[in-house]
Short mmCIF file of C-alpha atoms in Angstrom, two decimals:
data_model
loop_
_atom_site.label_atom_id
_atom_site.label_comp_id
_atom_site.label_asym_id
_atom_site.label_seq_id
_atom_site.Cartn_x
_atom_site.Cartn_y
_atom_site.Cartn_z
CA MET A 1 5.97 -19.51 3.89
CA ASN A 2 6.68 -16.47 5.78
CA SER A 3 4.78 -13.55 4.23
CA ALA A 4 6.37 -11.04 6.68
CA LEU A 5 9.47 -11.33 4.49
CA HIS A 6 7.85 -9.32 1.72
CA GLY A 7 9.43 -11.22 -0.98
CA GLY A 8 13.17 -11.20 0.11
CA THR A 9 15.78 -9.27 1.94
CA ASP A 10 17.34 -5.94 1.32
CA SER A 11 20.80 -7.21 2.14
CA GLY A 12 23.22 -8.19 -0.44
CA PRO A 13 24.42 -6.42 -3.58
CA ALA A 14 23.64 -2.93 -4.12
CA ILE A 15 20.27 -2.32 -5.98
CA VAL A 16 20.67 0.05 -8.93
CA HIS A 17 17.23 -0.38 -10.52
CA ASP A 18 14.58 -1.48 -7.98
CA PHE A 19 11.57 -2.96 -9.81
CA SER A 20 10.50 -4.72 -6.51
CA SER A 21 9.15 -1.42 -4.64
CA ASN A 22 5.72 0.10 -5.23
CA ALA A 23 6.97 3.52 -4.30
CA ASN A 24 6.40 6.34 -6.81
CA PRO A 25 9.77 6.78 -8.62
CA LEU A 26 9.11 10.32 -9.36
CA GLY A 27 9.04 11.15 -5.71
CA PRO A 28 9.23 13.04 -3.32
CA PRO A 29 7.26 16.14 -4.28
CA PRO A 30 9.64 19.10 -3.74
CA ARG A 31 7.65 21.22 -1.22
CA LEU A 32 6.60 18.22 0.92
CA TRP A 33 10.07 17.04 0.86
CA ARG A 34 11.50 20.26 2.04
CA ALA A 35 8.90 20.12 4.96
CA VAL A 36 10.10 16.79 5.97
CA LEU A 37 13.69 17.88 5.96
CA ASP A 38 12.81 21.08 7.98
CA ALA A 39 11.06 19.04 10.74
CA ASP A 40 12.23 19.92 14.21
CA ARG A 41 13.87 16.73 15.45
CA ARG A 42 14.80 18.28 18.65
CA ARG A 43 11.50 18.19 20.13
CA TYR A 44 8.77 15.62 20.81
CA PRO A 45 5.68 15.99 18.38
CA ASP A 46 2.40 16.64 20.24
CA PRO A 47 1.37 13.12 21.28
CA GLN A 48 -2.21 13.82 20.63
CA TYR A 49 -1.38 15.10 17.02
CA LEU A 50 -4.24 17.71 17.45
CA ALA A 51 -3.20 20.01 14.65
CA LEU A 52 -2.36 17.04 12.31
CA CYS A 53 -5.74 15.57 12.97
CA ASP A 54 -7.55 18.92 12.42
CA THR A 55 -5.73 19.19 9.01
CA LEU A 56 -6.58 15.66 7.92
CA ALA A 57 -10.15 15.80 9.10
CA ALA A 58 -10.75 19.02 7.03
CA ALA A 59 -9.21 17.27 3.91
CA HIS A 60 -11.38 14.32 4.31
CA GLY A 61 -14.65 16.08 5.43
CA VAL A 62 -14.63 14.26 8.72
CA GLU A 63 -14.57 14.97 12.73
CA PRO A 64 -11.11 15.24 13.77
CA ASP A 65 -11.71 12.38 16.33
CA ARG A 66 -11.99 9.95 13.56
CA ILE A 67 -8.47 10.44 12.58
CA LEU A 68 -6.14 7.88 14.19
CA PRO A 69 -2.64 8.37 13.45
CA ALA A 70 -0.38 5.28 13.02
CA ALA A 71 3.30 4.34 12.71
CA GLY A 72 2.87 3.08 9.12
CA GLY A 73 0.31 0.72 7.45
CA ALA A 74 1.69 -2.36 9.08
CA GLU A 75 1.49 -0.87 12.74
CA ALA A 76 -2.19 0.10 11.87
CA ILE A 77 -3.08 -3.34 10.60
CA ARG A 78 -1.70 -4.91 13.74
CA ARG A 79 -3.59 -2.40 16.05
CA LEU A 80 -6.93 -2.93 14.29
CA SER A 81 -6.47 -6.59 14.24
CA LEU A 82 -5.73 -6.68 18.16
CA ALA A 83 -8.85 -4.33 18.73
CA ALA A 84 -10.86 -6.82 16.75
CA ARG A 85 -9.66 -9.65 18.84
CA LEU A 86 -10.46 -7.91 22.01
CA ARG A 87 -13.82 -7.20 20.86
CA GLY A 88 -14.13 -11.09 20.47
CA ILE A 89 -13.78 -11.48 16.82
CA GLY A 90 -11.77 -14.75 15.93
CA GLU A 91 -12.10 -14.71 12.13
CA VAL A 92 -10.33 -12.69 9.49
CA TRP A 93 -11.13 -12.64 5.81
CA VAL A 94 -8.21 -11.50 3.59
CA PRO A 95 -8.02 -11.03 -0.29
CA ARG A 96 -6.09 -13.73 -2.19
CA PRO A 97 -3.63 -12.80 -3.52
CA GLY A 98 -2.99 -10.01 -1.17
CA PHE A 99 -0.74 -8.26 1.21
CA GLY A 100 0.69 -10.70 3.88
CA ASP A 101 0.52 -8.38 6.85
CA TYR A 102 -3.26 -8.94 7.20
CA ALA A 103 -2.92 -12.67 7.68
CA THR A 104 0.37 -12.24 9.59
CA ALA A 105 -1.17 -10.03 12.24
CA ALA A 106 -4.40 -12.22 12.50
CA GLY A 107 -2.19 -15.39 12.93
CA ALA A 108 -0.10 -13.76 15.74
CA LEU A 109 -3.32 -13.24 17.79
CA GLY A 110 -4.61 -16.92 17.03
CA MET A 111 -7.25 -15.77 14.58
CA GLU A 112 -8.56 -18.05 11.92
CA VAL A 113 -7.62 -16.66 8.38
CA ARG A 114 -10.04 -17.16 5.48
CA GLY A 115 -9.12 -16.04 1.98
CA TYR A 116 -11.46 -14.72 -0.82
CA ARG A 117 -10.69 -14.20 -4.45
CA ALA A 118 -10.86 -10.86 -6.24
CA ASP A 119 -13.84 -11.83 -8.37
CA GLU A 120 -16.08 -12.76 -5.07
CA LEU A 121 -17.19 -11.05 -1.90
CA PRO A 122 -16.40 -12.72 1.42
CA ARG A 123 -19.42 -14.37 3.09
CA PRO A 124 -18.60 -14.82 6.75
CA GLU A 125 -21.13 -16.53 9.03
CA ARG A 126 -19.97 -15.01 12.22
CA PRO A 127 -18.59 -11.72 13.10
CA ALA A 128 -15.27 -11.26 11.38
CA LEU A 129 -12.67 -8.67 10.45
CA ILE A 130 -12.78 -8.22 6.66
CA TRP A 131 -9.88 -6.73 4.63
CA ALA A 132 -9.83 -5.23 1.23
CA CYS A 133 -7.07 -3.41 -0.50
CA GLU A 134 -8.02 -0.90 -3.12
CA PRO A 135 -6.26 -1.08 -5.55
CA ASN A 136 -5.14 -4.63 -4.76
CA ASN A 137 -1.36 -5.44 -3.78
CA PRO A 138 0.20 -7.38 -5.82
CA CYS A 139 -2.12 -7.38 -8.83
CA GLY A 140 -2.93 -3.81 -8.91
CA GLY A 141 -6.64 -4.41 -9.85
CA SER A 142 -9.69 -2.46 -8.72
CA ARG A 143 -13.06 -3.67 -7.66
CA ALA A 144 -16.33 -1.89 -8.27
CA ASP A 145 -18.22 -3.76 -5.68
CA LEU A 146 -16.44 -2.54 -2.66
CA ALA A 147 -19.66 -0.87 -1.26
CA ALA A 148 -21.17 -4.37 -0.78
CA LEU A 149 -18.47 -5.48 1.57
CA ALA A 150 -20.26 -6.41 4.69
CA GLY A 151 -20.47 -9.14 7.26
CA PRO A 152 -22.95 -10.30 10.16
CA ALA A 153 -23.66 -7.90 13.04
CA GLY A 154 -20.47 -6.96 14.95
CA SER A 155 -18.00 -7.42 11.86
CA ILE A 156 -15.36 -5.01 11.22
CA VAL A 157 -14.75 -4.06 7.37
CA ALA A 158 -11.33 -2.36 6.70
CA VAL A 159 -10.26 -0.97 3.37
CA ASP A 160 -6.54 -0.34 2.84
CA LEU A 161 -6.15 2.53 0.41
CA ALA A 162 -2.32 2.62 0.23
CA TYR A 163 -2.29 2.62 -3.47
CA ALA A 164 -5.29 4.62 -4.11
CA PRO A 165 -3.11 7.83 -5.07
CA LEU A 166 -1.39 5.72 -7.54
CA CYS A 167 -4.36 4.60 -9.52
CA LEU A 168 -3.66 5.49 -13.20
CA GLN A 169 -7.00 5.25 -14.67
CA GLY A 170 -10.77 4.78 -13.75
CA GLU A 171 -13.00 6.26 -10.96
CA ALA A 172 -12.50 5.35 -7.36
CA PRO A 173 -15.09 2.90 -6.22
CA ALA A 174 -17.53 3.80 -3.72
CA LEU A 175 -16.86 2.59 -0.22
CA PRO A 176 -19.18 1.22 2.33
CA ALA A 177 -20.04 3.94 4.99
CA HIS A 178 -19.24 1.64 7.96
CA CYS A 179 -15.76 0.73 6.75
CA TRP A 180 -12.51 1.65 8.35
CA ARG A 181 -10.07 3.56 5.89
CA LEU A 182 -6.34 3.08 6.24
CA VAL A 183 -4.44 5.67 4.22
CA CYS A 184 -0.70 5.17 3.76
CA PRO A 185 0.78 8.01 1.47
CA ASN A 186 4.35 7.26 1.87
CA LYS A 187 4.47 4.89 -1.27
CA ALA A 188 2.61 7.50 -3.54
CA LEU A 189 5.10 10.16 -2.25
CA GLY A 190 8.14 7.98 -2.90
CA LEU A 191 8.99 8.20 0.89
CA CYS A 192 8.68 4.48 2.00
CA GLY A 193 11.17 5.28 4.76
CA VAL A 194 9.14 7.73 6.56
CA ARG A 195 6.79 5.44 8.51
CA ALA A 196 3.47 7.44 9.05
CA ALA A 197 -0.10 6.53 8.26
CA TYR A 198 -3.61 7.00 9.63
CA LEU A 199 -7.00 5.33 9.98
CA ILE A 200 -10.24 7.04 9.23
CA ALA A 201 -12.97 5.59 11.59
CA PRO A 202 -16.49 5.13 10.59
CA ALA A 203 -18.80 7.61 12.33
CA ALA A 204 -20.76 4.93 14.08
CA ASP A 205 -18.05 2.84 15.79
CA GLU A 206 -17.02 4.99 18.77
CA ALA A 207 -16.18 2.22 21.11
CA LEU A 208 -13.94 0.47 18.69
CA ARG A 209 -12.22 3.90 18.00
CA GLU A 210 -11.64 4.37 21.57
CA THR A 211 -10.08 0.92 21.87
CA ILE A 212 -7.60 1.37 19.07
CA GLN A 213 -6.62 4.62 20.64
CA SER A 214 -6.13 2.92 23.85
CA LEU A 215 -3.64 0.49 22.26
CA ALA A 216 -1.48 3.23 20.67
CA ALA A 217 2.12 3.71 21.94
CA SER A 218 3.09 7.17 22.98
CA TRP A 219 4.39 9.33 20.20
CA LEU A 220 3.45 7.08 17.35
CA LEU A 221 4.79 9.53 14.63
CA SER A 222 8.21 11.16 14.38
CA ALA A 223 8.70 14.86 13.37
CA GLU A 224 9.23 13.72 9.92
CA GLY A 225 6.03 11.64 9.93
CA VAL A 226 4.00 14.62 11.08
CA ALA A 227 5.47 16.72 8.42
CA MET A 228 4.68 14.29 5.54
CA LEU A 229 1.04 13.75 6.82
CA SER A 230 0.54 17.39 7.38
CA HIS A 231 1.45 18.50 3.64
CA TRP A 232 0.40 15.46 1.84
CA GLN A 233 -3.13 16.80 1.20
CA ASP A 234 -1.84 20.22 0.06
CA GLU A 235 -2.93 21.66 -3.13
CA ASP A 236 0.70 21.51 -4.55
CA THR A 237 1.29 17.83 -3.47
CA GLN A 238 -1.99 16.76 -5.18
CA ALA A 239 -1.05 18.63 -8.22
CA TRP A 240 2.50 16.99 -8.16
CA LEU A 241 0.75 13.51 -7.84
CA ALA A 242 -1.50 14.15 -10.92
CA ASP A 243 1.42 15.07 -12.97
CA SER A 244 3.31 12.01 -11.69
CA ARG A 245 0.36 9.78 -12.51
CA ALA A 246 0.52 11.12 -16.02
CA GLN A 247 4.21 10.24 -16.35
CA LEU A 248 3.75 6.83 -14.94
CA ARG A 249 0.94 6.02 -17.39
CA GLN A 250 3.27 6.71 -20.42
CA TRP A 251 6.20 4.78 -18.74
CA LYS A 252 3.96 1.80 -17.81
CA ALA A 253 2.76 1.38 -21.42
CA GLN A 254 6.37 1.25 -22.69
CA GLN A 255 7.44 -1.14 -20.00
CA ARG A 256 4.60 -3.60 -20.74
CA SER A 257 5.30 -3.46 -24.36
CA LEU A 258 9.09 -4.10 -23.81
CA LEU A 259 8.15 -7.19 -21.63
CA ALA A 260 5.57 -8.44 -24.16
CA GLU A 261 8.37 -8.54 -26.80
CA LEU A 262 10.41 -10.82 -24.59
CA GLY A 263 7.32 -13.29 -24.30
CA TRP A 264 6.42 -12.31 -20.56
CA GLN A 265 3.00 -13.32 -19.63
CA GLN A 266 1.02 -10.25 -18.42
CA GLY A 267 -2.64 -9.77 -17.52
CA ASP A 268 -4.87 -7.57 -19.74
CA LYS A 269 -4.23 -3.77 -19.31
CA GLN A 270 -7.33 -3.32 -17.41
CA ASP A 271 -6.13 -5.95 -14.71
CA SER A 272 -3.90 -3.19 -13.08
CA CYS A 273 -4.70 0.36 -12.63
CA THR A 274 -1.40 1.02 -10.74
CA PRO A 275 2.16 1.37 -11.83
CA PHE A 276 2.73 -2.25 -10.68
CA TRP A 277 1.32 -5.46 -11.99
CA LEU A 278 1.93 -9.24 -11.97
CA ALA A 279 3.93 -10.89 -14.68
CA ARG A 280 5.50 -14.33 -15.47
CA PRO A 281 8.91 -14.45 -17.40
CA GLY A 282 8.82 -16.46 -20.58
CA LYS A 283 12.34 -18.00 -19.66
CA PRO A 284 13.93 -18.58 -16.27
CA LEU A 285 15.53 -15.32 -14.91
CA PRO A 286 19.27 -14.69 -14.87
CA PRO A 287 20.88 -13.47 -11.52
CA LEU A 288 19.66 -10.05 -12.07
CA ARG A 289 20.77 -8.53 -8.78
CA GLU A 290 24.19 -10.21 -8.52
CA ARG A 291 25.07 -9.40 -12.00
CA HIS A 292 23.22 -6.23 -12.99
CA GLY A 293 21.93 -4.43 -9.58
CA ILE A 294 18.37 -5.10 -10.59
CA LYS A 295 15.55 -6.29 -8.08
CA LEU A 296 12.19 -7.82 -8.95
CA ARG A 297 9.53 -8.68 -6.42
CA ASP A 298 9.25 -12.44 -6.12
CA ALA A 299 5.48 -13.16 -5.86
CA ALA A 300 5.84 -16.39 -4.19
CA SER A 301 5.03 -15.01 -0.90
CA PHE A 302 1.62 -13.98 -2.40
CA GLY A 303 1.10 -17.62 -3.14
CA LEU A 304 2.15 -17.17 -6.83
CA PRO A 305 5.43 -19.08 -7.52
CA SER A 306 7.06 -18.35 -10.93
CA TRP A 307 5.40 -15.03 -10.88
CA VAL A 308 6.90 -11.59 -9.98
CA ARG A 309 5.37 -8.13 -9.24
CA ILE A 310 7.10 -5.61 -11.33
CA ALA A 311 6.81 -1.88 -10.85
CA THR A 312 7.19 0.92 -13.41
CA LEU A 313 10.58 2.65 -13.50
CA PRO A 314 11.93 5.24 -15.99
CA PRO A 315 13.26 4.43 -19.50
CA ALA A 316 16.94 4.26 -18.37
CA SER A 317 16.07 1.41 -15.82
CA GLN A 318 13.73 -0.34 -18.31
CA GLN A 319 16.67 -0.57 -20.87
CA ALA A 320 18.84 -1.80 -18.19
CA LEU A 321 16.30 -4.69 -17.44
CA ILE A 322 15.83 -5.54 -20.93
CA LYS A 323 19.60 -5.75 -21.54
CA ALA A 324 19.98 -8.05 -18.47
CA LEU A 325 17.15 -10.19 -19.54
CA ARG A 326 18.89 -10.71 -22.90
CA THR A 327 22.23 -11.44 -21.55
CA ARG A 328 22.80 -15.14 -20.61
#
């Protein structure tokens, strides 16, 4: 099983209704999108991204040197994993089910991968790199016990917050002060093609921060990436996000109800606080993409054969899906 495939190829028939992507279907926000389109592609960005780091640091209430830009979440995962390996850590704990890149990055470095379930805390007996995803991909669930994430002395705790801006209900859980935070706003903004993210380093681990910085390539971010990150914490962007969450809550309830009528197995509504969740069709699926231009996310790469991860889309796409599922 190659988790790097992320559930399947994007080649093939055109996708009209993409239920496989976790991107916000309402994005991008207009003003931020205008900034991305107006980005100056004729010149290199500042390779140190000083103004960007100042902006993000102010938004998060940290020092600018604790902001480490990255060329997307996957690149940050690879770089943090390599830094952990160089520190001498040989063990990585990952949520199961969970995003496959944590294990893929560790496996490429010869690190031992250990899994832990959503209803337990990892219990490494030696220094380890410990990953959490809040809310979790693929199930969309949130955990209240993240503040208890820890390991033996020398361990590194990292929390992937890619879907935190898309949490539709509940309060954000407290995070341990010693954790690394990975912020990837492109999904919440509906801009998956703009590969830009950043790590927020804990205050106490300056040595690891320097190692991660030393592993970075020159010019990690494009001009478009700088523009997106520079404006994503703007007041108007955050107001747009709040409005989109309200709309997604309504659409999600409608979509879950439609699937329930067709006999799909779905977790309790509280199992997912995001616009995506895990579901199992009541019957074998027809060839949705070939015949109807509909794509679902096969969850086999998460270790969940016969399940799909399904994202919320507007009512017209929901009706197209229901019509296709009833067509044999």
